[in-house]
XYZ file of C-alpha atoms in Angstrom:
740
model
C 27.444 28.425 -50.012
C 25.421 25.707 -48.445
C 21.846 25.187 -50.544
C 18.919 27.074 -47.770
C 16.392 24.063 -47.822
C 16.168 23.249 -44.165
C 13.163 21.873 -43.705
C 10.837 22.459 -40.567
C 11.957 18.999 -39.016
C 9.528 19.063 -36.045
C 6.751 19.410 -38.138
C 7.912 16.578 -40.486
C 8.283 14.225 -37.244
C 4.567 15.414 -35.738
C 3.017 13.747 -38.925
C 4.990 10.686 -39.067
C 4.294 10.022 -35.173
C 0.576 10.817 -35.689
C 0.654 8.386 -38.705
C 2.505 5.841 -36.333
C -0.334 6.136 -33.333
C -3.166 6.319 -35.386
C -2.505 3.457 -37.685
C -0.311 1.506 -35.569
C 2.286 0.963 -38.526
C 6.178 1.464 -38.068
C 7.507 3.516 -40.724
C 11.472 2.938 -41.650
C 14.304 4.824 -40.588
C 18.158 4.901 -41.049
C 18.855 7.740 -38.506
C 19.481 5.426 -35.487
C 21.999 2.995 -37.201
C 24.302 0.252 -35.322
C 27.440 -0.548 -37.203
C 29.156 -3.754 -37.341
C 32.729 -3.888 -37.749
C 35.033 -6.182 -39.013
C 38.629 -5.533 -38.559
C 42.136 -6.658 -37.520
C 40.061 -8.536 -34.697
C 38.178 -10.255 -36.868
C 41.320 -11.858 -38.905
C 41.235 -8.537 -41.671
C 44.714 -7.977 -42.907
C 44.777 -4.707 -42.269
C 42.169 -1.865 -41.045
C 42.565 0.711 -43.868
C 40.356 -0.519 -46.544
C 40.141 1.410 -49.542
C 37.702 -0.507 -51.822
C 34.809 -3.008 -51.128
C 32.662 -5.343 -53.395
C 30.808 -8.675 -53.989
C 31.506 -11.268 -56.442
C 29.018 -13.564 -58.365
C 29.430 -16.554 -55.739
C 28.532 -14.198 -52.686
C 32.214 -13.445 -51.257
C 33.002 -9.840 -50.041
C 36.061 -8.732 -51.116
C 38.375 -5.928 -49.556
C 41.167 -4.254 -51.004
C 43.570 -2.763 -48.123
C 46.723 -0.892 -47.593
C 50.056 -3.341 -47.079
C 47.226 -6.138 -46.127
C 47.031 -7.626 -49.815
C 43.426 -8.857 -50.868
C 40.668 -10.429 -48.648
C 38.054 -12.267 -49.350
C 35.292 -12.731 -46.541
C 32.654 -15.373 -46.363
C 30.723 -13.602 -43.376
C 33.023 -15.757 -40.422
C 36.331 -16.058 -41.812
C 39.116 -14.168 -44.012
C 41.059 -15.294 -46.867
C 44.155 -13.295 -47.278
C 45.806 -13.027 -50.927
C 49.450 -11.468 -50.631
C 52.299 -10.885 -52.731
C 54.947 -13.381 -53.201
C 58.172 -12.501 -54.955
C 58.458 -15.703 -55.831
C 55.555 -16.637 -57.311
C 54.305 -14.803 -60.505
C 50.560 -16.370 -59.979
C 50.127 -14.028 -56.648
C 48.993 -10.637 -56.421
C 51.388 -7.973 -57.695
C 51.394 -5.946 -54.624
C 49.853 -5.693 -50.952
C 48.616 -2.512 -51.588
C 45.213 -3.405 -53.370
C 43.259 0.052 -53.437
C 40.792 -0.418 -56.193
C 38.569 -3.669 -56.785
C 36.319 -4.267 -60.109
C 34.371 -7.275 -61.068
C 33.509 -7.374 -64.953
C 31.144 -8.785 -66.820
C 32.951 -11.948 -67.458
C 33.213 -12.630 -63.548
C 37.078 -11.251 -63.642
C 38.500 -9.529 -60.361
C 40.009 -6.564 -61.411
C 42.837 -5.179 -58.508
C 44.203 -1.774 -59.068
C 47.451 -1.337 -57.010
C 49.571 1.392 -55.977
C 52.554 1.015 -57.429
C 52.228 -2.319 -59.507
C 50.051 -1.699 -62.047
C 46.649 -3.438 -62.455
C 46.081 -7.551 -61.818
C 43.328 -9.381 -63.440
C 42.365 -12.307 -60.985
C 40.634 -15.655 -62.089
C 38.758 -16.967 -59.318
C 38.657 -20.486 -61.180
C 42.494 -20.721 -61.206
C 43.582 -18.793 -58.120
C 45.661 -16.544 -60.592
C 46.881 -13.342 -61.257
C 47.476 -11.679 -64.447
C 49.460 -8.807 -64.251
C 49.204 -5.647 -66.420
C 52.115 -3.033 -65.593
C 53.676 0.254 -67.586
C 56.298 -0.604 -69.722
C 58.093 2.581 -70.504
C 59.344 1.045 -73.933
C 55.457 0.228 -75.027
C 53.294 2.724 -75.719
C 50.355 0.290 -75.738
C 50.836 -0.681 -71.797
C 49.229 1.100 -68.814
C 50.313 4.356 -68.564
C 50.951 4.377 -64.737
C 51.620 1.855 -62.161
C 49.007 3.649 -59.398
C 45.622 2.567 -60.513
C 43.379 5.134 -58.837
C 39.988 3.254 -60.276
C 38.539 0.683 -62.714
C 35.281 0.789 -64.592
C 33.718 -0.945 -67.379
C 31.982 0.524 -69.977
C 28.847 -0.747 -72.200
C 30.573 -1.419 -75.013
C 33.149 -4.077 -72.841
C 36.133 -1.791 -72.574
C 37.953 -1.486 -69.174
C 39.147 1.565 -68.071
C 41.472 2.529 -65.219
C 42.580 6.040 -63.755
C 46.110 6.403 -62.815
C 47.997 8.741 -60.246
C 49.834 10.883 -62.801
C 49.325 8.775 -66.163
C 46.097 10.433 -67.062
C 43.051 7.565 -67.968
C 43.760 4.397 -70.327
C 41.121 2.499 -72.272
C 41.848 -1.383 -72.372
C 40.460 -3.536 -74.961
C 40.755 -7.363 -73.648
C 40.835 -9.039 -77.405
C 43.834 -7.181 -78.389
C 45.177 -6.499 -75.048
C 46.232 -2.973 -75.421
C 45.784 -0.014 -73.459
C 44.751 3.410 -75.389
C 46.315 6.824 -72.973
C 44.364 9.527 -72.909
C 46.445 12.677 -71.165
C 46.834 16.335 -70.309
C 47.851 18.005 -73.168
C 48.643 21.622 -72.177
C 48.004 23.576 -75.759
C 44.815 20.980 -76.194
C 41.719 22.213 -74.579
C 39.847 19.254 -75.762
C 42.439 16.896 -73.833
C 42.154 15.746 -70.173
C 42.376 18.840 -68.036
C 44.828 16.975 -65.563
C 46.983 13.681 -65.479
C 45.996 12.944 -61.987
C 42.626 11.011 -62.420
C 40.534 9.531 -59.639
C 37.093 8.224 -60.335
C 35.288 7.402 -63.480
C 31.826 6.015 -64.940
C 29.693 6.141 -68.084
C 26.431 8.292 -68.629
C 23.196 6.814 -70.395
C 24.542 8.505 -73.617
C 27.685 6.498 -73.463
C 30.075 9.439 -72.259
C 32.538 8.838 -70.141
C 32.905 11.002 -66.882
C 36.255 11.377 -64.836
C 37.008 13.328 -61.887
C 40.831 14.705 -61.739
C 42.868 17.221 -59.436
C 41.789 20.137 -61.838
C 38.469 19.830 -62.944
C 35.913 17.411 -64.066
C 35.785 15.846 -67.496
C 33.402 14.417 -69.774
C 34.890 12.260 -72.682
C 33.127 11.899 -75.982
C 34.222 8.237 -77.110
C 33.283 8.992 -80.740
C 35.220 12.303 -81.129
C 37.488 11.202 -78.153
C 37.128 15.313 -77.145
C 37.201 16.065 -73.268
C 34.736 19.095 -72.144
C 35.912 20.321 -68.788
C 34.041 21.700 -66.099
C 35.957 23.735 -63.992
C 35.025 26.238 -61.109
C 34.481 29.830 -61.942
C 33.947 32.126 -59.238
C 31.986 34.594 -61.357
C 29.708 31.786 -62.451
C 27.516 30.380 -59.301
C 26.377 27.450 -61.942
C 29.619 25.843 -62.339
C 31.432 23.056 -60.276
C 32.186 24.127 -56.716
C 35.906 23.527 -56.925
C 38.550 22.162 -59.155
C 39.779 19.345 -56.927
C 37.137 16.862 -57.869
C 37.719 13.724 -55.763
C 35.119 11.540 -56.979
C 32.067 11.353 -59.863
C 29.008 9.171 -59.444
C 25.672 8.527 -61.538
C 23.082 6.822 -59.891
C 20.840 4.236 -61.486
C 18.435 7.029 -62.858
C 20.913 8.896 -64.567
C 21.749 11.968 -61.773
C 25.294 12.679 -61.833
C 27.019 13.813 -58.868
C 30.530 15.149 -58.017
C 32.386 15.013 -54.631
C 34.942 18.027 -54.393
C 36.854 19.801 -51.447
C 33.476 21.877 -50.944
C 30.791 19.379 -50.422
C 29.128 17.838 -53.270
C 27.528 18.905 -56.447
C 24.299 17.853 -58.372
C 24.338 18.212 -62.454
C 21.731 19.352 -64.392
C 22.260 18.250 -67.951
C 19.749 20.580 -69.346
C 21.281 23.593 -68.178
C 24.833 22.055 -67.991
C 25.065 23.649 -64.514
C 25.787 22.450 -61.113
C 23.659 22.569 -57.786
C 26.163 22.738 -54.705
C 25.382 21.179 -51.315
C 28.479 22.539 -48.916
C 28.865 22.729 -45.280
C 26.899 25.487 -43.492
C 28.119 25.933 -39.783
C 24.403 27.332 -39.092
C 22.746 24.583 -40.646
C 22.999 21.425 -38.806
C 20.976 19.785 -41.292
C 23.762 20.456 -44.252
C 26.669 17.791 -44.965
C 29.410 17.919 -42.529
C 32.483 19.899 -43.523
C 35.485 18.429 -45.230
C 36.607 16.680 -48.592
C 34.315 13.993 -50.082
C 35.547 10.962 -51.163
C 33.114 8.781 -52.387
C 29.305 8.933 -53.122
C 26.668 5.928 -53.518
C 22.937 5.442 -53.719
C 21.387 2.751 -52.581
C 17.979 0.562 -53.370
C 16.147 2.665 -51.345
C 17.222 5.667 -53.023
C 19.222 7.265 -50.129
C 22.427 8.979 -51.245
C 25.259 8.178 -48.868
C 28.339 10.565 -49.198
C 31.433 9.259 -47.510
C 34.365 11.918 -46.097
C 38.149 12.068 -45.666
C 37.834 13.482 -42.259
C 34.217 13.664 -41.180
C 32.284 10.552 -41.368
C 29.088 9.170 -43.428
C 26.386 11.578 -44.719
C 22.999 10.598 -45.850
C 21.376 13.083 -48.050
C 17.423 12.948 -48.622
C 16.602 14.457 -52.013
C 12.855 15.215 -51.116
C 13.818 16.907 -47.924
C 17.285 18.370 -48.878
C 18.783 17.382 -45.695
C 21.613 15.542 -44.441
C 22.338 13.326 -41.449
C 25.843 12.796 -40.496
C 27.422 9.849 -38.662
C 30.715 9.732 -36.954
C 32.702 7.798 -35.049
C 32.283 7.946 -30.935
C 34.682 6.138 -29.139
C 31.963 5.437 -26.292
C 29.848 4.163 -28.659
C 30.643 0.401 -29.695
C 27.798 0.680 -32.292
C 29.193 4.057 -34.346
C 30.981 4.082 -37.135
C 34.565 2.615 -37.085
C 35.953 5.689 -38.050
C 35.750 8.948 -40.054
C 37.792 8.636 -42.923
C 35.470 6.580 -45.438
C 36.780 5.448 -48.801
C 34.274 3.336 -49.982
C 30.467 2.579 -50.089
C 28.866 -0.378 -51.556
C 25.604 -2.336 -51.102
C 25.368 -6.265 -51.265
C 22.996 -8.775 -52.837
C 21.016 -8.666 -49.138
C 20.736 -4.915 -48.813
C 23.569 -4.397 -46.572
C 25.711 -1.348 -46.776
C 29.457 -1.647 -46.277
C 31.935 0.822 -45.821
C 35.515 0.688 -46.160
C 37.420 3.363 -44.019
C 41.126 4.172 -42.877
C 41.878 3.136 -39.671
C 38.701 1.288 -38.741
C 38.322 -1.482 -40.947
C 35.092 -2.516 -42.559
C 31.754 -1.659 -40.895
C 28.218 -2.633 -42.243
C 24.467 -2.174 -41.670
C 21.252 -3.408 -43.062
C 18.792 -0.900 -44.964
C 15.787 -2.578 -44.098
C 13.673 -1.501 -41.065
C 14.705 -2.408 -37.970
C 13.384 -5.455 -36.515
C 12.823 -3.924 -33.299
C 12.798 -0.159 -32.525
C 14.692 1.078 -30.027
C 14.104 4.162 -27.824
C 17.012 5.354 -25.597
C 18.007 8.474 -23.431
C 20.214 11.301 -25.657
C 22.171 13.652 -23.363
C 21.368 16.146 -25.814
C 17.719 15.571 -25.790
C 16.148 17.064 -22.621
C 12.754 15.567 -24.239
C 13.932 12.226 -24.331
C 13.859 9.315 -21.810
C 15.347 10.240 -18.448
C 17.486 7.373 -18.353
C 18.751 4.180 -19.806
C 17.806 1.473 -17.442
C 13.969 0.918 -17.616
C 12.427 -1.003 -14.877
C 8.925 -0.529 -15.809
C 6.671 0.051 -19.087
C 3.103 0.870 -19.376
C 0.752 2.283 -22.035
C -2.676 3.537 -20.179
C -6.291 3.663 -22.096
C -5.760 7.168 -23.068
C -2.743 5.917 -24.998
C 0.090 7.678 -23.196
C 3.076 5.449 -22.672
C 4.572 5.766 -19.216
C 8.170 4.777 -18.853
C 9.695 4.068 -15.090
C 13.744 4.096 -14.865
C 15.944 4.158 -12.061
C 16.107 8.021 -12.416
C 12.153 9.000 -12.819
C 9.132 8.318 -14.331
C 8.516 9.313 -18.135
C 5.353 10.290 -19.575
C 5.403 10.394 -23.465
C 3.419 12.773 -25.633
C 1.559 10.331 -28.385
C 1.655 13.222 -30.721
C 5.446 14.331 -30.497
C 6.678 11.467 -29.110
C 8.450 13.462 -26.449
C 8.956 12.640 -22.931
C 7.852 14.574 -19.525
C 9.888 13.344 -16.460
C 8.865 13.182 -13.459
C 11.261 13.066 -10.096
C 10.950 13.021 -6.378
C 11.141 16.423 -4.826
C 11.829 16.501 -1.320
C 10.180 19.856 -0.824
C 7.535 19.224 -2.528
C 5.195 16.435 -0.893
C 2.558 15.890 -3.751
C 5.673 14.968 -6.395
C 6.303 11.276 -6.733
C 8.197 9.296 -3.431
C 10.663 8.210 -5.552
C 12.261 8.531 -8.871
C 12.939 4.950 -8.692
C 9.646 3.690 -10.510
C 9.456 -0.115 -10.819
C 5.698 -0.810 -11.487
C 3.017 1.174 -12.981
C -0.371 0.135 -13.467
C -3.969 1.273 -14.355
C -7.150 -0.183 -12.568
C -10.245 -0.612 -14.259
C -11.475 2.970 -12.557
C -8.813 4.810 -14.941
C -6.436 4.973 -12.024
C -3.086 5.331 -12.444
C -0.790 3.616 -9.476
C 3.125 3.854 -9.618
C 5.218 1.678 -7.240
C 8.786 2.537 -6.744
C 11.526 0.642 -4.969
C 11.958 2.968 -1.846
C 8.914 4.948 -1.921
C 6.006 2.925 -1.446
C 3.011 2.914 -3.742
C 1.398 6.282 -5.525
C -1.671 7.240 -7.016
C -1.385 9.921 -9.634
C -4.147 12.293 -10.309
C -3.789 13.393 -13.720
C -5.804 17.007 -13.370
C -3.663 18.265 -10.613
C -0.708 16.031 -11.482
C -0.099 15.541 -7.762
C 0.735 11.860 -6.240
C -0.818 10.403 -3.310
C 1.345 8.413 -1.676
C 1.142 5.277 0.573
C 4.352 4.446 2.519
C 4.946 1.736 5.474
C 4.098 2.900 8.792
C 5.890 0.645 11.473
C 2.930 1.377 14.116
C 0.122 0.812 11.651
C -0.923 -2.714 10.854
C -3.406 -1.167 7.827
C -0.530 0.390 6.108
C 1.318 -0.979 2.971
C 3.650 -3.864 4.442
C 6.910 -2.480 2.570
C 8.181 0.354 0.213
C 9.797 -1.630 -2.356
C 6.992 -2.392 -4.291
C 7.729 -5.089 -7.230
C 4.114 -6.104 -8.469
C 0.567 -4.543 -8.654
C -2.724 -6.699 -10.134
C -6.454 -5.984 -10.077
C -8.550 -8.975 -9.997
C -11.842 -9.703 -11.408
C -13.673 -8.151 -8.445
C -12.006 -5.192 -8.939
C -9.744 -5.842 -6.051
C -5.990 -4.524 -6.131
C -3.294 -6.588 -5.009
C 0.242 -5.333 -4.238
C 3.414 -7.235 -4.254
C 6.401 -5.999 -2.151
C 10.087 -7.031 -2.420
C 10.666 -8.864 1.118
C 7.195 -7.709 2.745
C 4.807 -10.101 1.217
C 1.481 -9.204 -0.377
C -1.112 -6.649 0.274
C -5.015 -6.332 -0.324
C -5.696 -2.791 -0.965
C -8.556 -0.898 -0.384
C -8.231 2.536 -1.892
C -11.603 4.195 -0.761
C -10.364 3.279 2.926
C -6.534 3.577 1.991
C -6.518 0.268 4.355
C -3.853 -2.824 3.178
C -4.761 -5.891 4.451
C -1.297 -8.054 4.512
C -0.683 -11.877 3.757
C 3.067 -13.275 4.738
C 4.946 -15.999 5.021
C 4.497 -17.812 8.124
C 7.284 -20.547 8.782
C 5.167 -22.345 11.148
C 2.158 -22.399 8.625
C 2.337 -24.782 5.853
C -0.452 -22.541 4.008
C 0.747 -19.112 4.273
C 2.458 -17.954 1.045
C 5.670 -19.703 0.198
C 7.835 -16.376 0.260
C 7.719 -12.954 1.199
C 8.796 -11.666 -2.054
C 5.899 -11.371 -4.576
C 7.470 -10.875 -7.951
C 4.078 -12.270 -9.943
C 0.147 -11.843 -9.252
C -2.312 -13.209 -11.537
C -5.811 -14.714 -11.999
C -6.494 -17.037 -14.531
C -9.848 -17.247 -16.541
C -11.261 -20.066 -14.026
C -10.695 -17.459 -11.266
C -7.653 -18.834 -9.586
C -5.554 -16.665 -7.926
C -1.669 -17.299 -8.434
C 1.054 -16.144 -6.372
C 4.753 -16.135 -7.812
C 7.274 -16.134 -4.951
C 10.990 -16.264 -4.628
C 10.405 -19.678 -3.510
C 7.965 -21.020 -5.788
C 4.244 -20.977 -7.117
C 1.228 -20.263 -4.756
C -2.452 -21.237 -5.597
C -4.415 -18.677 -2.992
C -7.877 -18.730 -1.852
C -8.876 -15.012 -1.336
C -11.558 -15.543 1.099
C -9.420 -17.491 3.181
C -5.725 -16.217 2.508
C -4.702 -19.922 2.792
C -2.246 -20.918 -0.256
C -1.300 -24.275 -1.942
C 2.217 -24.381 -2.909
C 3.795 -25.448 -6.128
C 7.809 -25.814 -5.608
C 10.504 -27.987 -7.439
C 10.915 -31.553 -6.368
C 14.154 -33.123 -7.286
C 12.184 -36.636 -7.519
C 9.691 -35.129 -9.707
C 10.263 -34.205 -13.197
C 6.821 -33.050 -13.512
C 7.263 -30.312 -10.817
C 8.068 -26.743 -11.012
C 11.584 -26.416 -12.022
C 12.528 -22.996 -10.894
C 11.747 -21.393 -7.667
C 12.174 -17.411 -8.226
C 9.123 -16.449 -10.290
C 9.176 -13.291 -12.117
C 5.877 -13.767 -14.528
C 2.947 -16.070 -14.827
C 1.210 -16.066 -18.024
C -2.433 -17.722 -19.029
C -2.266 -18.857 -23.162
C -5.567 -19.008 -25.279
C -5.511 -22.667 -24.445
C -5.954 -22.408 -20.604
C -1.975 -23.237 -20.096
C -0.061 -21.547 -17.368
C 3.235 -20.452 -18.210
C 5.751 -19.563 -15.574
C 8.953 -17.817 -16.348
C 11.580 -17.864 -13.580
C 14.855 -16.539 -12.707
C 16.393 -19.638 -12.312
C 14.573 -22.491 -14.284
C 14.001 -21.290 -17.459
C 10.105 -21.548 -18.589
C 7.624 -24.102 -17.325
C 3.849 -24.485 -18.628
C 1.723 -25.652 -16.121
C -1.259 -28.489 -17.019
C -3.782 -26.981 -14.219
C -6.057 -30.356 -14.199
C -3.298 -32.842 -13.715
C -1.033 -30.237 -11.959
C 1.935 -31.079 -13.482
C 4.701 -28.942 -15.604
C 6.633 -29.459 -18.908
C 10.066 -27.495 -18.903
C 11.404 -25.466 -21.304
C 15.257 -24.132 -20.978
C 18.403 -23.665 -22.968
C 18.382 -27.503 -23.642
C 15.527 -27.028 -25.386
C 16.895 -23.892 -27.696
C 16.021 -20.988 -25.266
C 18.915 -18.266 -25.415
C 18.628 -18.179 -21.535
C 17.369 -19.648 -18.643
C 16.432 -16.211 -17.026
C 12.824 -15.301 -18.187
C 12.133 -11.832 -17.334
C 8.650 -11.518 -19.430
C 6.178 -12.970 -21.492
C 3.788 -11.799 -23.794
C 1.567 -13.815 -26.475
C 0.839 -12.702 -29.877
C -2.195 -12.830 -32.234
C -0.442 -16.028 -33.490
C -0.512 -17.871 -30.634
C 3.401 -17.301 -30.356
C 4.734 -16.454 -26.823
C 7.897 -13.872 -27.037
C 10.216 -14.429 -23.873
C 12.502 -11.707 -23.121
C 15.568 -12.857 -20.980
C 19.036 -12.163 -20.025
C 20.213 -12.694 -23.201
C 17.989 -11.578 -25.658
C 14.467 -12.046 -26.931
C 13.028 -15.307 -28.241
C 10.078 -16.083 -30.170
C 8.377 -19.741 -28.967
C 6.107 -21.328 -31.817
C 3.768 -23.588 -29.676
C 2.523 -25.611 -32.707
C 6.300 -26.101 -34.398
C 7.691 -26.236 -30.904
C 10.165 -23.768 -32.526
C 12.471 -21.208 -30.801
C 13.846 -18.210 -32.777
C 16.198 -16.143 -30.955
C 17.037 -12.236 -31.282
C 20.001 -10.336 -30.183
C 21.549 -6.962 -29.996
C 22.335 -7.258 -33.682
C 18.485 -7.294 -34.681
C 18.521 -4.268 -33.079
C 17.686 -5.009 -29.325
C 18.383 -2.353 -26.612
C 20.785 -4.988 -25.171
C 20.848 -8.630 -24.739
C 19.829 -7.904 -21.131
C 16.303 -7.534 -20.230
C 14.712 -6.196 -16.575
C 12.350 -8.305 -14.951
C 8.811 -7.609 -15.044
C 9.263 -5.087 -17.733
C 7.027 -5.496 -20.723
C 3.555 -4.840 -21.909
C 1.303 -5.204 -24.855
C -1.195 -2.406 -25.809
C -4.491 -2.633 -27.689
C -3.015 -2.792 -31.188
C -0.632 -5.608 -30.420
C 2.839 -3.618 -30.197
C 5.085 -5.396 -27.586
C 7.291 -3.444 -25.334
C 10.193 -4.768 -23.325
C 12.511 -2.759 -21.277
C 16.201 -3.339 -20.255
C 19.928 -1.429 -19.471
C 19.655 0.310 -22.201
C 16.081 1.972 -22.779
C 13.493 -0.320 -24.408
C 12.532 -1.874 -27.522
C 8.917 -1.912 -28.614
C 7.727 -4.008 -32.213
C 4.767 -5.315 -33.943
C 5.039 -9.126 -33.904
C 3.841 -10.062 -37.317
C 6.616 -7.283 -39.037
C 9.564 -9.706 -37.062
C 10.326 -11.460 -40.264
C 13.270 -13.771 -41.211
C 15.629 -12.771 -43.977
C 14.034 -14.285 -46.881
C 17.311 -14.336 -49.003
C 18.992 -17.881 -49.095
C 22.646 -17.839 -48.614
C 24.459 -19.423 -51.409
C 26.380 -22.446 -49.614
C 29.860 -23.088 -50.738
C 32.548 -25.534 -50.066
C 35.751 -23.404 -48.825
C 38.089 -26.296 -47.673
C 38.537 -29.823 -48.207
C 40.877 -31.988 -45.453
C 42.285 -35.195 -45.288
C 43.623 -36.462 -41.787
C 42.939 -32.496 -40.559
C 45.284 -31.145 -43.362
C 44.006 -28.760 -46.298
C 44.316 -30.642 -49.917
C 45.213 -28.656 -52.892
C 42.958 -29.476 -55.366
C 43.108 -28.666 -59.797
C 40.598 -26.279 -58.969
C 39.798 -23.816 -56.244
C 37.514 -25.501 -53.414
C 34.301 -23.639 -54.428
C 34.363 -24.565 -57.783
C 35.123 -28.480 -57.651
C 32.429 -30.833 -59.006
C 34.035 -33.665 -57.629
C 36.640 -35.510 -55.438
C 38.033 -38.639 -55.752
C 39.047 -40.485 -52.912
C 40.734 -43.975 -52.244
C 40.221 -46.883 -49.880
C 43.273 -45.139 -47.940
C 41.447 -41.842 -46.960
C 39.530 -43.032 -44.230
C 39.665 -39.697 -42.614
C 38.187 -36.600 -44.194
C 36.484 -33.481 -43.763
C 34.845 -30.755 -45.454
C 34.570 -26.999 -44.357
C 31.209 -25.028 -45.755
C 29.993 -21.876 -45.970
C 26.938 -19.870 -45.985
C 27.471 -16.178 -47.456
C 25.129 -13.987 -46.060
C 25.887 -10.748 -44.262
C 22.901 -9.856 -42.560
C 23.037 -10.456 -38.746
């Protein structure tokens, strides 16, 4: 039976969200994991990966089925395979188990050819196989697990040969086998995982019970399932045993996982309960691991990965989703490992390797969930705004969303043709609150809406061809209130509008081909007033400085003969920084900084390090850095250092493609950017670069573009001698860092 410890999850989430909104602090969560895969497409030799380990240098090693031993440096895979004519190669291509001992030797347990010891300084393998005529040899050639105890002895479990203790000084294997007439012997010869507790006892999981070996008496204590004893182990097929760094022992069986209490010598069971979504997933447990944040991870043979929260006593399950490329790569999990940068690596049967980082995500991601009616209504976010009541509004192509600041749930508003007081369109493209607190929503085909929060009704302003004082167009893309509390409305192809809400009258400003002082285009993508009260209009054909009294505009447009002119024509965003410079984000020319006194522009494009020349949004943080959303991720522009740091989907972005004009910075400094797969929010000062300095190693040396075999493996070479004839040579380096 599963332990009935289901918490009141909604109350837990409620408390977390209250803390989040009141303090402005984010909290770490591993629930929304994005898995990064390494597979045959990345030169992995086989997608069946049984074990993973990191060596002292920093390389990752993968043991595969039929694919030999793989060494990975984050970019390339080096494969070690068996060569029948070379005794220094690995004994078998079925390299199921890996272990690095205290001397830096990599041990490889094979399936059928014994165990190998690999010395990375020589690239040579030493073989240890069963010899039927030698009782001091290893007892079986299919090795299941490897472990080094606190005394320096190595232990090997086997498929049918019990367990072996290896003394490296003498080269002797001591066998521990099941003896039917001896209850103090090993309970079964098919042994699986092995570990050591704080008292020096050796624990072994077998096909018939869990065993504890006292190395002093060499007697085994068996833990078997007893249907009459609820404190006995849950099943006799024990696939794995694991002891956490703090000393808690876990056993994985056919019925879930068991936690051992040494004081009572009993087990607490955690098994699948179909009526409890917080229970462990069904099936057999293959592996158990505790990470550095004390999360317990449980790999299953058929039902993916589970994370156990010891405090809440709940499980979260992660399974492969063929429609989600960021889901776990397979449901058969064979190994779990944490590297030096707190990345968790998973070896799977059929899905290669996948990994994720334990640290809080740089960017929090909110998206639509088909199974949650209170989630975002749709993933294509085209407007985002937090009002002065701390309510977040999100416009999508399928409705307006209002988030409850306490529960985090969304309420949806969509167009209802049978209800005139509903929002005029479900495609909400602009959200704005004026100084009086009135909320306006611009739509893509339904004009402008004024929202009454008391009645939750919308008043609509749409174009009337017979009324020159109606709004000029129904596709709204920008709204702005100037210092005189005048509201300005920009449309997609129908010019600019000055709005008088009290009289419901719109005054239109349009491009006139016969008037060089009219607006340069009727697509009004950005409206802005600077600190000197100059009024700026960004269009699809350049920047305009407009006199609000006369309606006359001075144009700033690209001039191929003037490198200090504006670079792009199609303007999405205008921002003034603390020093008074005007920043222009364009669709077709990157970013331009305007010196208003000199009326000249300095340009920033991909040639200056930007990830893309489409600038969809600009926000400035409290450290005078600009954050830009683009069609190729988000970047941070450090104005003092003149440096650019780019972030992509691998850092937690909703996608690399963001939406024009879909950005906002709230009163706590939290930034929001919307894109084609939901939206991201973050605090700029919490976006920190990886502090781990990766080791840089020499991976290859070439003369005349051909690799040279040196006396030692390349990574251990201190010096290379060249002659005067070696005029063409090259090196290959690798930085051993795996955090994306």
